[in-house]
XYZ file of N, CA and C in Angstrom:
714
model
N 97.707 133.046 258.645
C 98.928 132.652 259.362
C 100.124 133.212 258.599
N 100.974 133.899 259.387
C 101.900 134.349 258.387
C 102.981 133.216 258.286
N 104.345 133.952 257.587
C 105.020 132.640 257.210
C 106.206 132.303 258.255
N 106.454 133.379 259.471
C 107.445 132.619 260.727
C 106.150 131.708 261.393
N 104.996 131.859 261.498
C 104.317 131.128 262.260
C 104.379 129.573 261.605
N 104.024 129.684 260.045
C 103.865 129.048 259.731
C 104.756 127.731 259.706
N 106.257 128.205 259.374
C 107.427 127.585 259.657
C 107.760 126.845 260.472
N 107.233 127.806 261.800
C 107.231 127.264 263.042
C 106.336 125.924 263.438
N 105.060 126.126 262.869
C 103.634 124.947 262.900
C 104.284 123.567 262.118
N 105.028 123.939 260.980
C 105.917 122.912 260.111
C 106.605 121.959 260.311
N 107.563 122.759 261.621
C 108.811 122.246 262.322
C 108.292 121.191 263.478
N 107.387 122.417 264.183
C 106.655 120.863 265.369
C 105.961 120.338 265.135
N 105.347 120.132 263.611
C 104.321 118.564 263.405
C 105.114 118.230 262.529
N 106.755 118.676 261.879
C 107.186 117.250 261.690
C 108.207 116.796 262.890
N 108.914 117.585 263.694
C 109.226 116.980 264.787
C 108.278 115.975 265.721
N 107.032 116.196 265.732
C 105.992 115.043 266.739
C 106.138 113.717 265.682
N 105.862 114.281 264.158
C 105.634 112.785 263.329
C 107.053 111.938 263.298
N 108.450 112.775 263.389
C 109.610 111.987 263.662
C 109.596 110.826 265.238
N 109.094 112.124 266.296
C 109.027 111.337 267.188
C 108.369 109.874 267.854
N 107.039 110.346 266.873
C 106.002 109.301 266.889
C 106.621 107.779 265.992
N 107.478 108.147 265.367
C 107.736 106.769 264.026
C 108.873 106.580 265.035
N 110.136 107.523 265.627
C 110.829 106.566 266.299
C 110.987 106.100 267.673
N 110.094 106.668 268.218
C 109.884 106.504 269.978
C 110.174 104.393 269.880
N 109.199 104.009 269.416
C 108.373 102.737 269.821
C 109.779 101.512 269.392
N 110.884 102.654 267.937
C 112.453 101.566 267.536
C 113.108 101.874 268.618
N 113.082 103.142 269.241
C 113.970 103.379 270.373
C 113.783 102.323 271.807
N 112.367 102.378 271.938
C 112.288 101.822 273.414
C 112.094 100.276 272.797
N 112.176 99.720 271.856
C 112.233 97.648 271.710
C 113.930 97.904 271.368
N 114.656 98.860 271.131
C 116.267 98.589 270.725
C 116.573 98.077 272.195
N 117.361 97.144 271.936
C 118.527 96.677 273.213
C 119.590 97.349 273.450
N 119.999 97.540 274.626
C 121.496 98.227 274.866
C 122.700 97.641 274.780
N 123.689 98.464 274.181
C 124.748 97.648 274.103
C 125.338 96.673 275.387
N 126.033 95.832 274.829
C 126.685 94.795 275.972
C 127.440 95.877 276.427
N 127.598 95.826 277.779
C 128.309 97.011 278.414
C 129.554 96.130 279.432
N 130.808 95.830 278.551
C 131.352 95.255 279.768
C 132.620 95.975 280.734
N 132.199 95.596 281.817
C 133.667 96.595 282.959
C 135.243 96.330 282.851
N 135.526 97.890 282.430
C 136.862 98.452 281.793
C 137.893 97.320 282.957
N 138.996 96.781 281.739
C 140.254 96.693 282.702
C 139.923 94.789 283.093
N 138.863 94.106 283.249
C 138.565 92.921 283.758
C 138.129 92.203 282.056
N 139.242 91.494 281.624
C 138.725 90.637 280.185
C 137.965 89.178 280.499
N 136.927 88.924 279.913
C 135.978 87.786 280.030
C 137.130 86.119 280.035
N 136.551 85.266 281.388
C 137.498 84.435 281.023
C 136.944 83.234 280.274
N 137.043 82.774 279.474
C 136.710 81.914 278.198
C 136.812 80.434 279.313
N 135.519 79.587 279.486
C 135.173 78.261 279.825
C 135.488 77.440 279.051
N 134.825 77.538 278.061
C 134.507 77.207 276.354
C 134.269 77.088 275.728
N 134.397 77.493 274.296
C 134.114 77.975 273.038
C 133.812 76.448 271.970
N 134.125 75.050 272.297
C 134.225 74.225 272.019
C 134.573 74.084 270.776
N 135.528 75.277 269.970
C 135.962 75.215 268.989
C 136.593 73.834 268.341
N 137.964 73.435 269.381
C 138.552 72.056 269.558
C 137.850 70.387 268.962
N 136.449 70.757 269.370
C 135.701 69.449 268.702
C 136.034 68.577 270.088
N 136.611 68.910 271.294
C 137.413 68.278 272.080
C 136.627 68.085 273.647
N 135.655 67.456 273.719
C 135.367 67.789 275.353
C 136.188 66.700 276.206
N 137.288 66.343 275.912
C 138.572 65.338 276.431
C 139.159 66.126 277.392
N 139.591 67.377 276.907
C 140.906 68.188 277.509
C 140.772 69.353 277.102
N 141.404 70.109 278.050
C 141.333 71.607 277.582
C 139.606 72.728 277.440
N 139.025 72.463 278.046
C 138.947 71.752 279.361
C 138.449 70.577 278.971
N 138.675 69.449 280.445
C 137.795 68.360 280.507
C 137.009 68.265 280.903
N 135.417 67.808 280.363
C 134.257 67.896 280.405
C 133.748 66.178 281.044
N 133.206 65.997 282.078
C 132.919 64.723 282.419
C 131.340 64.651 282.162
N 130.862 63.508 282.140
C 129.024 63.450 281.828
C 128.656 62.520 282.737
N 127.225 62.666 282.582
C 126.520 62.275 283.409
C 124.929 61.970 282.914
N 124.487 60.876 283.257
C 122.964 60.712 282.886
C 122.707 60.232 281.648
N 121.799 60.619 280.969
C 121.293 59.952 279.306
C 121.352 61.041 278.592
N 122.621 62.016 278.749
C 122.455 62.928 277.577
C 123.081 62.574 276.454
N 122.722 62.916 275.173
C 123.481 63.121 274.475
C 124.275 64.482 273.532
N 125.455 64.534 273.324
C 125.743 65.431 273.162
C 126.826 65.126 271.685
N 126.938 66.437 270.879
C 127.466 66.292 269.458
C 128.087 67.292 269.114
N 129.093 67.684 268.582
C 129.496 68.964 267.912
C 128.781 69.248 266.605
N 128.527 70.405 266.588
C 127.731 71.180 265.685
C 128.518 72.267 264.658
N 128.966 72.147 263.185
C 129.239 73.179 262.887
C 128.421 74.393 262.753
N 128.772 75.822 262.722
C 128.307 76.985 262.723
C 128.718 77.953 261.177
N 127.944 78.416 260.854
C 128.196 79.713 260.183
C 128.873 81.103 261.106
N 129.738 81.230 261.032
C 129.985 82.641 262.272
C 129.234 83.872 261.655
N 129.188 84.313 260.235
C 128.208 84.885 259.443
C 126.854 85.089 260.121
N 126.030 83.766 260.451
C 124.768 84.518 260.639
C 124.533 84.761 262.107
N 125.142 84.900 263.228
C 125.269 85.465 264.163
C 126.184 86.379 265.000
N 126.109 86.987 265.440
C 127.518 87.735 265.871
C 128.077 87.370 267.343
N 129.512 87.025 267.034
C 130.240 86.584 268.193
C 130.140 85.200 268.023
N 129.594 84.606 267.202
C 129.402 82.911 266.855
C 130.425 82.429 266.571
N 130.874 81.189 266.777
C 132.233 80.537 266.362
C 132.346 79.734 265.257
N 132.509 78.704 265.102
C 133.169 77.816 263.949
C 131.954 76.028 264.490
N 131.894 76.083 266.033
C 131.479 75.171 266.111
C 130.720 75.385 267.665
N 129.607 74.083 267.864
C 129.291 74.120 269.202
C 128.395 73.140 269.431
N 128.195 73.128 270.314
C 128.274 71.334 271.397
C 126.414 71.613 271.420
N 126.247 70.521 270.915
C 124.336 70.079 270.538
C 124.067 69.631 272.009
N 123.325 69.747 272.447
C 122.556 68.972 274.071
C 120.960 68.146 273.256
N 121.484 66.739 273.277
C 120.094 66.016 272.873
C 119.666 65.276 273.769
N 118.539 64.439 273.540
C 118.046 63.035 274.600
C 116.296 63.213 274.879
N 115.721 62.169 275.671
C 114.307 61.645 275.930
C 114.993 61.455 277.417
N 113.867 61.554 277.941
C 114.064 61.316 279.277
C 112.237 61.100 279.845
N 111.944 60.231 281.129
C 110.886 59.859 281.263
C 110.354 60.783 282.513
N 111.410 61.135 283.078
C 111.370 61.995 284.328
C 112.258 62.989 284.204
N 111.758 64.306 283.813
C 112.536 65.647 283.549
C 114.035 65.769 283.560
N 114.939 65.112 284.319
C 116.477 65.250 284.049
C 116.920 64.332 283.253
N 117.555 64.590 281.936
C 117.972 64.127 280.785
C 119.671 63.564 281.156
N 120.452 64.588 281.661
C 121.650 64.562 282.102
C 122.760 65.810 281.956
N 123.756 65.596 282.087
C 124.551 66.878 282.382
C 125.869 66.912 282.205
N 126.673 68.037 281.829
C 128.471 67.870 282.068
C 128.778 68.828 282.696
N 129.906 68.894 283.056
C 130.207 69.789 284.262
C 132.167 69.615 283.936
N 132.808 70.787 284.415
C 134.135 70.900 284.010
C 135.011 71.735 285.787
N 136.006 71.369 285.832
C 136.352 71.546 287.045
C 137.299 73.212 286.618
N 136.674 74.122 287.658
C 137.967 75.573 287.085
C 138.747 75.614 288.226
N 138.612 75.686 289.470
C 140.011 75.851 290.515
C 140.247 77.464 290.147
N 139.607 78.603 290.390
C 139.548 79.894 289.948
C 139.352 81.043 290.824
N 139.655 82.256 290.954
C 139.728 83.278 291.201
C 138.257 83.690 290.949
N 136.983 83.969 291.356
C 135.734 84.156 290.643
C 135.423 85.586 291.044
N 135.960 86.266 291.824
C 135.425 87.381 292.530
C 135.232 88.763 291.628
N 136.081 88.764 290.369
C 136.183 89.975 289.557
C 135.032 89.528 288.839
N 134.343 88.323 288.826
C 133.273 88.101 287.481
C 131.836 88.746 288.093
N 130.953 89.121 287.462
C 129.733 89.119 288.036
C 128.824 88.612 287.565
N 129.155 88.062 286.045
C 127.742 87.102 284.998
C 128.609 86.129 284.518
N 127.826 85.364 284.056
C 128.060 84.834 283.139
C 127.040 84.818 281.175
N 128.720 84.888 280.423
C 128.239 84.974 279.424
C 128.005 83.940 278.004
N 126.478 83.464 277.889
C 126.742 82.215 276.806
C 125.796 82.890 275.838
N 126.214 82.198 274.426
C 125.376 81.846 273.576
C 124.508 80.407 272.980
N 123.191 80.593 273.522
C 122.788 79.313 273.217
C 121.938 79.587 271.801
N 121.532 78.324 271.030
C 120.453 77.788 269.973
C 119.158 77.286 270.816
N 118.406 77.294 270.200
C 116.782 77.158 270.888
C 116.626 76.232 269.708
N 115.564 75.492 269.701
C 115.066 74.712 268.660
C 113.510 75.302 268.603
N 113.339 76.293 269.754
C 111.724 76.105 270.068
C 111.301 76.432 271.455
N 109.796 76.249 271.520
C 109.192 76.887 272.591
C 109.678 75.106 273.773
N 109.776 74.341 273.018
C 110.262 73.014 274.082
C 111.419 72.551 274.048
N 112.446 73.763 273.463
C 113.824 72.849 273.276
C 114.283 72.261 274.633
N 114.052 72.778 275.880
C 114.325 72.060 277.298
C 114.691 73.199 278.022
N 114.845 72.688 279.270
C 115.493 73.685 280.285
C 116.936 73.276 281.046
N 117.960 74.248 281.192
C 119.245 74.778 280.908
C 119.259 74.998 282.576
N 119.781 74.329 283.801
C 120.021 74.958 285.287
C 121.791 74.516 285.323
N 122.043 76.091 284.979
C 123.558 76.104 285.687
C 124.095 76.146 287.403
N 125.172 75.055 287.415
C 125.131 75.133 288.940
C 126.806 75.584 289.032
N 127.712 76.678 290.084
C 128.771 76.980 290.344
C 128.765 76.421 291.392
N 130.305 76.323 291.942
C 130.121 75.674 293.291
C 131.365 76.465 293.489
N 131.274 76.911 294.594
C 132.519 77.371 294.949
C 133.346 76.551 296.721
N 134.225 76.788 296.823
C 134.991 76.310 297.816
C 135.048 76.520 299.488
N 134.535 76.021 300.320
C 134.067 76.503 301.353
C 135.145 76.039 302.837
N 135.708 74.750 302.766
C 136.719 73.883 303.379
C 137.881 73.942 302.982
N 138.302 74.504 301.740
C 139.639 74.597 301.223
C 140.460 73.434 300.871
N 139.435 73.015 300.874
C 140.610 71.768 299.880
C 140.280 71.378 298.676
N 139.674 72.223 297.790
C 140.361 72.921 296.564
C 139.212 71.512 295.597
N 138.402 71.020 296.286
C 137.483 70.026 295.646
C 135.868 69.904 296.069
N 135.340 69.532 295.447
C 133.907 69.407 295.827
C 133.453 67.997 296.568
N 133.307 67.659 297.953
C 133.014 67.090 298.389
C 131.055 66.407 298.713
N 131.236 65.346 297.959
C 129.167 65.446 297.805
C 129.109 64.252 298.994
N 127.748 63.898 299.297
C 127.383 63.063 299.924
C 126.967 61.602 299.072
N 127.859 60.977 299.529
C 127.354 59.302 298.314
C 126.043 59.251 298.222
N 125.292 59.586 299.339
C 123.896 59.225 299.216
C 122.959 60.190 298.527
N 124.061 61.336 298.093
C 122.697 62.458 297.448
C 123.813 63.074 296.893
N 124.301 62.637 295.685
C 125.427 63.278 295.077
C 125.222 63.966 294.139
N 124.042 64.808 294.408
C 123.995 65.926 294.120
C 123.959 67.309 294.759
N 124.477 66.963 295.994
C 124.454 68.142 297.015
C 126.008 67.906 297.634
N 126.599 68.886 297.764
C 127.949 68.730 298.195
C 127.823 69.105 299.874
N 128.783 68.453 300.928
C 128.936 68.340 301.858
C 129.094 69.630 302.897
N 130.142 70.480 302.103
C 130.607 71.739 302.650
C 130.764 72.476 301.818
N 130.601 72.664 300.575
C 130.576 73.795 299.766
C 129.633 74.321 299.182
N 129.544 75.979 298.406
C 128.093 76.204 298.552
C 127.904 75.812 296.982
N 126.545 75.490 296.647
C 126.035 75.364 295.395
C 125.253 76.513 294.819
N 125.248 76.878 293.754
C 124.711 78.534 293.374
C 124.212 77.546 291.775
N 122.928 77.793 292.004
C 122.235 77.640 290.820
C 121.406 78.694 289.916
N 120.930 78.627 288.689
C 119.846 79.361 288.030
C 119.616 78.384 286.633
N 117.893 78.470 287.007
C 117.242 78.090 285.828
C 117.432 78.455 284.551
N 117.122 77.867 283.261
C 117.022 78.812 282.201
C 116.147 77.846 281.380
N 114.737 78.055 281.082
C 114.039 77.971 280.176
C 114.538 78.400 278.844
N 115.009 77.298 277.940
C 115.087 77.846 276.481
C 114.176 77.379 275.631
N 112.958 78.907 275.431
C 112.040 78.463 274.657
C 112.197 79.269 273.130
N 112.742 79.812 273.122
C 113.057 80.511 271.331
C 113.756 79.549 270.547
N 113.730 79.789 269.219
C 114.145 79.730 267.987
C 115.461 80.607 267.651
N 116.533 79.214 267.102
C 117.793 80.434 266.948
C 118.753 80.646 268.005
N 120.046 81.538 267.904
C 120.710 81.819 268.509
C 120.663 82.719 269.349
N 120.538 82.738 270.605
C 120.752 84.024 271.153
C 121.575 84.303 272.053
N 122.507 85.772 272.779
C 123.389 85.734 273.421
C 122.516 86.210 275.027
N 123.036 85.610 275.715
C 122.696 86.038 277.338
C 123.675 86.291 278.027
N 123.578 87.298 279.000
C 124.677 87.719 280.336
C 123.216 88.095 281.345
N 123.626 86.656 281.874
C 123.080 86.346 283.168
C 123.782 86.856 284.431
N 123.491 87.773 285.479
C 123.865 87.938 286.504
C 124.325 86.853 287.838
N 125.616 86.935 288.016
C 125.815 85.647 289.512
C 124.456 86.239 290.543
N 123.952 87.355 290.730
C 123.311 87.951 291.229
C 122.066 87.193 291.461
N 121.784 86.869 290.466
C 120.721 85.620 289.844
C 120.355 84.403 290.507
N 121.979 83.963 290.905
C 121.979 82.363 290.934
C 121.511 82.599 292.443
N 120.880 81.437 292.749
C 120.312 81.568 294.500
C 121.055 80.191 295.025
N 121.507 80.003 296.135
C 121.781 79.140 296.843
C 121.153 77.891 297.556
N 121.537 76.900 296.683
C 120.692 75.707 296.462
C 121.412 74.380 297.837
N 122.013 74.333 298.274
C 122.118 73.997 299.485
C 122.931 74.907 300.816
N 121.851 75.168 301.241
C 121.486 75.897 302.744
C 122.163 75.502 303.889
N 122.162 74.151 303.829
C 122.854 73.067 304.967
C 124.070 73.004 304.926
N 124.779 73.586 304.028
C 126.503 73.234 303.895
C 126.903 74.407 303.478
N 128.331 74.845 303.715
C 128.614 75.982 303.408
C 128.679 77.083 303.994
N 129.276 78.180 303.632
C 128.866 79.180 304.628
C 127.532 80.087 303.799
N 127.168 79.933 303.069
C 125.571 80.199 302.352
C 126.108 81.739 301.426
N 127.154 81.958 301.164
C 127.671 83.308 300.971
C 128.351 83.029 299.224
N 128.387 83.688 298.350
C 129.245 83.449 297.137
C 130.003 84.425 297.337
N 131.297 83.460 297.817
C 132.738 84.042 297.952
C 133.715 83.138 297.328
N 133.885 83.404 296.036
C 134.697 82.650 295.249
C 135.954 82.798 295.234
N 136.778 83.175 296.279
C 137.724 84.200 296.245
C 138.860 82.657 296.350
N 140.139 82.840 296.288
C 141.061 81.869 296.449
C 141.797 82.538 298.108
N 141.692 82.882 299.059
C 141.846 83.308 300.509
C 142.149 82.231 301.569
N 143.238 82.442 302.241
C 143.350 81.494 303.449
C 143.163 80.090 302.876
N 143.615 79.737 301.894
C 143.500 78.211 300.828
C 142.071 77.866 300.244
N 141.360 78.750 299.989
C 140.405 78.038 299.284
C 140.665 78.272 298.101
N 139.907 76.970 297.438
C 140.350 76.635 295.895
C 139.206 78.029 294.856
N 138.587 78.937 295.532
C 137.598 79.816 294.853
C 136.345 79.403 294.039
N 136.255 78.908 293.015
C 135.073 78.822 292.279
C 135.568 77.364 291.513
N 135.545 76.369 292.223
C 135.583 74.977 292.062
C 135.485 74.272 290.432
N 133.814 74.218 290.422
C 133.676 73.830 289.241
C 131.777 74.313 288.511
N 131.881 73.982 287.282
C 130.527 74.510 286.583
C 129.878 73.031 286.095
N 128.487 73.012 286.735
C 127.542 71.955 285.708
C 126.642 72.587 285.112
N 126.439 71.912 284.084
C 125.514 72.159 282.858
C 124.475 70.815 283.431
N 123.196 71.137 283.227
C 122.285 70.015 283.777
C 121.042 70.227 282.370
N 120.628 69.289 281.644
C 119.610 69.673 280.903
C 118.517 68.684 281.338
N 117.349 69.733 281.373
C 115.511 69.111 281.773
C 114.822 69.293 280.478
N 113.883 68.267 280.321
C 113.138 68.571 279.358
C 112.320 69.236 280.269
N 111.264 69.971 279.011
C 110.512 70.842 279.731
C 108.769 70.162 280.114
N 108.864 68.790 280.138
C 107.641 68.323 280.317
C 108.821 66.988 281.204
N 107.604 66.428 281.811
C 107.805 65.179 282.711
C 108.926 63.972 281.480
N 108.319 63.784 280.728
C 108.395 63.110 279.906
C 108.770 63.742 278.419
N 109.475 64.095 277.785
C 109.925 64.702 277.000
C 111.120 64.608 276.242
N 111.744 65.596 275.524
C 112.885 65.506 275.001
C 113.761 67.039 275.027
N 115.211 67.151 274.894
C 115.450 68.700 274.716
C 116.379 68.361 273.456
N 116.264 69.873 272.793
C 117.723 69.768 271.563
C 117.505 71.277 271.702
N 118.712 71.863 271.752
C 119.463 72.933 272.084
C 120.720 73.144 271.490
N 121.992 74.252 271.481
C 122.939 73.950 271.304
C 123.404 75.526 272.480
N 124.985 74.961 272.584
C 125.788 75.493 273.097
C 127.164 76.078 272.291
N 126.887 77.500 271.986
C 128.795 78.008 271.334
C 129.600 78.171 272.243
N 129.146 79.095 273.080
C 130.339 79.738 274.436
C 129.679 79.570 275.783
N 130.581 79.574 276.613
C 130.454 80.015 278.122
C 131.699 80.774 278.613
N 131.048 82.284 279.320
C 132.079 82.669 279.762
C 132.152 83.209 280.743
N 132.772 83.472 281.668
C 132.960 84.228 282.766
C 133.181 85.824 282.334
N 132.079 86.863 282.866
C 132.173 88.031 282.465
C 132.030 88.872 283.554
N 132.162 90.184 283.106
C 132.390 91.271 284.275
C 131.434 92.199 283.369
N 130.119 92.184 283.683
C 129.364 93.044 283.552
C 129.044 94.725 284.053
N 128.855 95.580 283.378
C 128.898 96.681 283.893
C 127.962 97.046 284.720
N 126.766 96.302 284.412
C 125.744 96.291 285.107
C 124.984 94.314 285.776
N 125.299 94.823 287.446
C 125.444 93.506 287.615
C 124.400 92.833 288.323
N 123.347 93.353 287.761
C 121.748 92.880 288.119
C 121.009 92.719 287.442
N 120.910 93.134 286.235
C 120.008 93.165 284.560
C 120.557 92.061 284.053
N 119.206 91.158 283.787
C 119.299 89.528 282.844
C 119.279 90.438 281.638
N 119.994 90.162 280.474
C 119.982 90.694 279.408
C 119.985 89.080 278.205
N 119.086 89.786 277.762
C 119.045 88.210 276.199
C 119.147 89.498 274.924
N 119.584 89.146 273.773
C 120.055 89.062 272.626
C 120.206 88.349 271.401
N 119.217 88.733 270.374
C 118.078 89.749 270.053
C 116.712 89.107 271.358
């Protein structure tokens, strides 16, 4: 073999052995958060405050319990200073829930973006519900007898199983959420503020344990309203 051949034989078995060691970091790397130019994320909350009183006000519901948590911002990125623990036992899967009223413009958002803590493969399960405004009068109207379904406005839910360990960040697609009462509403997510509607009403947080009978512990840093670049890909982080 002379020595351009040889050079040559050199170059493409160490180019295959480069490729071979980094193919497998390339395709498990995640892509960057990609968010759309010009639309800034609108902050729910960060529960920095220690405050679920005001700013916003957070109302509850059920047998949850809930705690502020300090944070290291160090060992995660984008982590804050503090964030709101979700605890409790429950005998029949819903533990309980809070929920905060926005009165909002929702139409530029397309995800939403949180960082939750996992305790584990049973820390509980996480179903966010939006409601947006369908009658225009700028409130959520439920039925006394099933007040968990509102009268005329639509409800947009999605599950979230949190079974990891640790912090991780998610941008969940509205794309996602499916429409959980059929009977009221015009069945459409149009969060828009138009011809007097109040747009994207309000957000509940609902926590399930993940067995009949069970318990959840979780935590919560942020929730935010985001404008994803891509507005169909569930993305988790790491």
């Amino acid at each position: 073999m002379n020595k351009a051949r040889w050079v040559l034989f050199r170059f493409k078995f160490i180019t295959v052995i480069l490729l071979c060691t980094l193919f497998p970091l390339l395709m498990a790397a995640k892509p960057p958060i990609q968010v759309a130019k010009n639309v800034p994320p609108f902050l729910i909350d960060d529960f920095e405050d220690g405050n679920i009183s005001e700013t916003p006000k957070w109302w509850g519901f059920g047998e949850l319990l809930i705690m502020f948590e300090d944070n290291d911002p160090k060992t995660f990125d984008g982590l804050g200073k503090k964030s709101l623990s979700f605890l409790g036992k429950t005998d029949h899967w819903l533990v309980g829930g809070i929920g905060t009223y926005l009165g909002l413009d929702g139409t530029q958002y397309n995800a939403l973006k949180l960082i939750i803590k996992g305790s584990g493969e049973k820390s509980g399960n996480l179903t966010i519900e939006l409601y947006d405004d369908d009658n225009g009068n700028w409130k959520v109207d439920v039925d006394p007898s099933n007040p968990g379904f509102p009268n005329y406005d639509d409800k947009f839910v999605y599950n979230l199983p949190i079974t990891w360990k640790g912090w991780r960040t998610l941008i969940i697609p509205i794309a996602r959420f499916r429409d959980d009462n059929p009977t009221a509403g015009d069945n459409i997510w149009n969060p828009d503020q138009k011809n007097g509607s109040g747009g994207l009403l309000q957000i509940q947080l609902l926590a399930f344990s993940s067995t009949q009978k069970g318990s959840i512990d979780f935590q919560i840093d942020s929730i935010k309203l985001f404008k994803a670049a891509d507005p169909n890909t569930l993305l988790y982080y790491p």
